[in-house]
Amino acid sequence: TTTTTKLKQRPQHKIWIHVDGAWGGSAIFSNHTHHLFQGLQDVDSFTFNPHKMLGAPQQTTIFLTKHKGVLKMANATGATYLFDDRKNG
């Protein structure tokens, strides 16, 4: 598709592509609608909310990214006084 072609040209621009599937993202698990997610493998991140379509009892958001360690890096403070390794037994 045009969208997939444009995503494959993106690396030269160094931008992060995110797909917000908050409402309909859970449809990725359906054999009937899985084809609608063609090209999703080319994005940097994807979110969906299981409580909206899958009937999860609690409000939940799932954030997926193919970039290992990026969430830890983005949320790490490096403040050694906040965490004590003795607690992690």
mmCIF file with all atom_site columns, C-alpha atoms in Angstrom:
data_model
loop_
_atom_site.group_PDB
_atom_site.id
_atom_site.type_symbol
_atom_site.label_atom_id
_atom_site.label_alt_id
_atom_site.label_comp_id
_atom_site.label_asym_id
_atom_site.label_entity_id
_atom_site.label_seq_id
_atom_site.pdbx_PDB_ins_code
_atom_site.Cartn_x
_atom_site.Cartn_y
_atom_site.Cartn_z
_atom_site.occupancy
_atom_site.B_iso_or_equiv
_atom_site.pdbx_formal_charge
_atom_site.auth_seq_id
_atom_site.auth_comp_id
_atom_site.auth_asym_id
_atom_site.auth_atom_id
_atom_site.pdbx_PDB_model_num
ATOM 1  C CA . THR A 1 1  ? 0.000   0.000   0.000  1.00 0.00 ? 1  THR A CA 1
ATOM 2  C CA . THR A 1 2  ? 0.985   3.645   -0.220 1.00 0.00 ? 2  THR A CA 1
ATOM 3  C CA . THR A 1 3  ? 1.306   3.882   3.550  1.00 0.00 ? 3  THR A CA 1
ATOM 4  C CA . THR A 1 4  ? 3.653   0.895   3.713  1.00 0.00 ? 4  THR A CA 1
ATOM 5  C CA . THR A 1 5  ? 5.784   2.316   0.910  1.00 0.00 ? 5  THR A CA 1
ATOM 6  C CA . LYS A 1 6  ? 6.081   5.664   2.697  1.00 0.00 ? 6  LYS A CA 1
ATOM 7  C CA . LEU A 1 7  ? 7.049   3.946   5.955  1.00 0.00 ? 7  LEU A CA 1
ATOM 8  C CA . LYS A 1 8  ? 9.866   2.064   4.253  1.00 0.00 ? 8  LYS A CA 1
ATOM 9  C CA . GLN A 1 9  ? 11.271  5.379   2.963  1.00 0.00 ? 9  GLN A CA 1
ATOM 10 C CA . ARG A 1 10 ? 11.250  6.886   6.475  1.00 0.00 ? 10 ARG A CA 1
ATOM 11 C CA . PRO A 1 11 ? 14.731  5.869   7.804  1.00 0.00 ? 11 PRO A CA 1
ATOM 12 C CA . GLN A 1 12 ? 16.421  8.755   6.027  1.00 0.00 ? 12 GLN A CA 1
ATOM 13 C CA . HIS A 1 13 ? 14.261  11.203  8.003  1.00 0.00 ? 13 HIS A CA 1
ATOM 14 C CA . LYS A 1 14 ? 14.957  9.750   11.482 1.00 0.00 ? 14 LYS A CA 1
ATOM 15 C CA . ILE A 1 15 ? 11.412  10.098  12.805 1.00 0.00 ? 15 ILE A CA 1
ATOM 16 C CA . TRP A 1 16 ? 9.529   7.796   15.183 1.00 0.00 ? 16 TRP A CA 1
ATOM 17 C CA . ILE A 1 17 ? 6.355   6.309   13.708 1.00 0.00 ? 17 ILE A CA 1
ATOM 18 C CA . HIS A 1 18 ? 3.695   5.344   16.280 1.00 0.00 ? 18 HIS A CA 1
ATOM 19 C CA . VAL A 1 19 ? 0.322   3.707   15.614 1.00 0.00 ? 19 VAL A CA 1
ATOM 20 C CA . ASP A 1 20 ? -2.352  4.376   18.215 1.00 0.00 ? 20 ASP A CA 1
ATOM 21 C CA . GLY A 1 21 ? -4.702  1.406   18.200 1.00 0.00 ? 21 GLY A CA 1
ATOM 22 C CA . ALA A 1 22 ? -6.415  2.359   21.458 1.00 0.00 ? 22 ALA A CA 1
ATOM 23 C CA . TRP A 1 23 ? -9.893  1.372   20.329 1.00 0.00 ? 23 TRP A CA 1
ATOM 24 C CA . GLY A 1 24 ? -9.448  -1.043  17.428 1.00 0.00 ? 24 GLY A CA 1
ATOM 25 C CA . GLY A 1 25 ? -5.925  -2.297  17.997 1.00 0.00 ? 25 GLY A CA 1
ATOM 26 C CA . SER A 1 26 ? -7.111  -5.464  19.702 1.00 0.00 ? 26 SER A CA 1
ATOM 27 C CA . ALA A 1 27 ? -8.499  -6.550  16.333 1.00 0.00 ? 27 ALA A CA 1
ATOM 28 C CA . ILE A 1 28 ? -4.945  -7.596  15.499 1.00 0.00 ? 28 ILE A CA 1
ATOM 29 C CA . PHE A 1 29 ? -5.753  -10.871 17.293 1.00 0.00 ? 29 PHE A CA 1
ATOM 30 C CA . SER A 1 30 ? -8.664  -11.691 14.956 1.00 0.00 ? 30 SER A CA 1
ATOM 31 C CA . ASN A 1 31 ? -8.085  -13.848 11.885 1.00 0.00 ? 31 ASN A CA 1
ATOM 32 C CA . HIS A 1 32 ? -10.838 -11.850 10.165 1.00 0.00 ? 32 HIS A CA 1
ATOM 33 C CA . THR A 1 33 ? -9.223  -8.434  10.628 1.00 0.00 ? 33 THR A CA 1
ATOM 34 C CA . HIS A 1 34 ? -5.521  -9.262  10.951 1.00 0.00 ? 34 HIS A CA 1
ATOM 35 C CA . HIS A 1 35 ? -4.933  -8.199  7.320  1.00 0.00 ? 35 HIS A CA 1
ATOM 36 C CA . LEU A 1 36 ? -5.875  -4.631  8.239  1.00 0.00 ? 36 LEU A CA 1
ATOM 37 C CA . PHE A 1 37 ? -2.625  -4.390  10.188 1.00 0.00 ? 37 PHE A CA 1
ATOM 38 C CA . GLN A 1 38 ? -0.401  -5.008  7.178  1.00 0.00 ? 38 GLN A CA 1
ATOM 39 C CA . GLY A 1 39 ? 2.635   -2.734  7.445  1.00 0.00 ? 39 GLY A CA 1
ATOM 40 C CA . LEU A 1 40 ? 2.510   -2.569  11.248 1.00 0.00 ? 40 LEU A CA 1
ATOM 41 C CA . GLN A 1 41 ? 5.891   -4.307  11.351 1.00 0.00 ? 41 GLN A CA 1
ATOM 42 C CA . ASP A 1 42 ? 7.398   -1.169  9.816  1.00 0.00 ? 42 ASP A CA 1
ATOM 43 C CA . VAL A 1 43 ? 6.399   1.199   12.642 1.00 0.00 ? 43 VAL A CA 1
ATOM 44 C CA . ASP A 1 44 ? 8.423   1.926   15.759 1.00 0.00 ? 44 ASP A CA 1
ATOM 45 C CA . SER A 1 45 ? 5.616   1.480   18.279 1.00 0.00 ? 45 SER A CA 1
ATOM 46 C CA . PHE A 1 46 ? 2.004   0.418   18.628 1.00 0.00 ? 46 PHE A CA 1
ATOM 47 C CA . THR A 1 47 ? -0.517  0.745   21.460 1.00 0.00 ? 47 THR A CA 1
ATOM 48 C CA . PHE A 1 48 ? -3.866  -0.854  22.145 1.00 0.00 ? 48 PHE A CA 1
ATOM 49 C CA . ASN A 1 49 ? -6.292  -1.015  25.047 1.00 0.00 ? 49 ASN A CA 1
ATOM 50 C CA . PRO A 1 50 ? -7.462  -4.559  25.907 1.00 0.00 ? 50 PRO A CA 1
ATOM 51 C CA . HIS A 1 51 ? -10.272 -3.277  28.123 1.00 0.00 ? 51 HIS A CA 1
ATOM 52 C CA . LYS A 1 52 ? -12.024 -1.688  25.127 1.00 0.00 ? 52 LYS A CA 1
ATOM 53 C CA . MET A 1 53 ? -12.463 -4.730  22.878 1.00 0.00 ? 53 MET A CA 1
ATOM 54 C CA . LEU A 1 54 ? -11.159 -7.775  24.746 1.00 0.00 ? 54 LEU A CA 1
ATOM 55 C CA . GLY A 1 55 ? -13.236 -7.284  27.874 1.00 0.00 ? 55 GLY A CA 1
ATOM 56 C CA . ALA A 1 56 ? -10.318 -6.881  30.280 1.00 0.00 ? 56 ALA A CA 1
ATOM 57 C CA . PRO A 1 57 ? -11.787 -5.969  33.686 1.00 0.00 ? 57 PRO A CA 1
ATOM 58 C CA . GLN A 1 58 ? -9.280  -3.186  34.382 1.00 0.00 ? 58 GLN A CA 1
ATOM 59 C CA . GLN A 1 59 ? -8.327  -0.187  32.304 1.00 0.00 ? 59 GLN A CA 1
ATOM 60 C CA . THR A 1 60 ? -5.183  -1.326  30.527 1.00 0.00 ? 60 THR A CA 1
ATOM 61 C CA . THR A 1 61 ? -2.890  0.012   27.829 1.00 0.00 ? 61 THR A CA 1
ATOM 62 C CA . ILE A 1 62 ? -0.245  -2.049  26.088 1.00 0.00 ? 62 ILE A CA 1
ATOM 63 C CA . PHE A 1 63 ? 2.667   -0.251  24.448 1.00 0.00 ? 63 PHE A CA 1
ATOM 64 C CA . LEU A 1 64 ? 4.832   -2.318  22.106 1.00 0.00 ? 64 LEU A CA 1
ATOM 65 C CA . THR A 1 65 ? 8.071   -1.263  20.481 1.00 0.00 ? 65 THR A CA 1
ATOM 66 C CA . LYS A 1 66 ? 10.706  -3.115  18.527 1.00 0.00 ? 66 LYS A CA 1
ATOM 67 C CA . HIS A 1 67 ? 13.492  -0.997  20.005 1.00 0.00 ? 67 HIS A CA 1
ATOM 68 C CA . LYS A 1 68 ? 14.935  -2.986  22.888 1.00 0.00 ? 68 LYS A CA 1
ATOM 69 C CA . GLY A 1 69 ? 15.782  -0.890  25.927 1.00 0.00 ? 69 GLY A CA 1
ATOM 70 C CA . VAL A 1 70 ? 14.269  2.365   24.636 1.00 0.00 ? 70 VAL A CA 1
ATOM 71 C CA . LEU A 1 71 ? 11.586  2.550   27.352 1.00 0.00 ? 71 LEU A CA 1
ATOM 72 C CA . LYS A 1 72 ? 14.124  1.908   30.098 1.00 0.00 ? 72 LYS A CA 1
ATOM 73 C CA . MET A 1 73 ? 16.411  4.542   28.645 1.00 0.00 ? 73 MET A CA 1
ATOM 74 C CA . ALA A 1 74 ? 13.593  7.088   28.326 1.00 0.00 ? 74 ALA A CA 1
ATOM 75 C CA . ASN A 1 75 ? 12.340  6.540   31.857 1.00 0.00 ? 75 ASN A CA 1
ATOM 76 C CA . ALA A 1 76 ? 15.606  5.985   33.709 1.00 0.00 ? 76 ALA A CA 1
ATOM 77 C CA . THR A 1 77 ? 16.638  8.702   36.090 1.00 0.00 ? 77 THR A CA 1
ATOM 78 C CA . GLY A 1 78 ? 19.947  7.307   37.172 1.00 0.00 ? 78 GLY A CA 1
ATOM 79 C CA . ALA A 1 79 ? 19.244  8.536   40.712 1.00 0.00 ? 79 ALA A CA 1
ATOM 80 C CA . THR A 1 80 ? 20.940  5.881   42.812 1.00 0.00 ? 80 THR A CA 1
ATOM 81 C CA . TYR A 1 81 ? 19.200  7.067   45.975 1.00 0.00 ? 81 TYR A CA 1
ATOM 82 C CA . LEU A 1 82 ? 15.790  6.027   44.582 1.00 0.00 ? 82 LEU A CA 1
ATOM 83 C CA . PHE A 1 83 ? 16.535  2.305   44.391 1.00 0.00 ? 83 PHE A CA 1
ATOM 84 C CA . ASP A 1 84 ? 18.268  -0.037  46.760 1.00 0.00 ? 84 ASP A CA 1
ATOM 85 C CA . ASP A 1 85 ? 19.564  -3.276  45.238 1.00 0.00 ? 85 ASP A CA 1
ATOM 86 C CA . ARG A 1 86 ? 19.084  -5.036  48.592 1.00 0.00 ? 86 ARG A CA 1
ATOM 87 C CA . LYS A 1 87 ? 15.318  -4.937  47.937 1.00 0.00 ? 87 LYS A CA 1
ATOM 88 C CA . ASN A 1 88 ? 15.603  -6.980  44.733 1.00 0.00 ? 88 ASN A CA 1
ATOM 89 C CA . GLY A 1 89 ? 16.661  -10.178 46.510 1.00 0.00 ? 89 GLY A CA 1
#
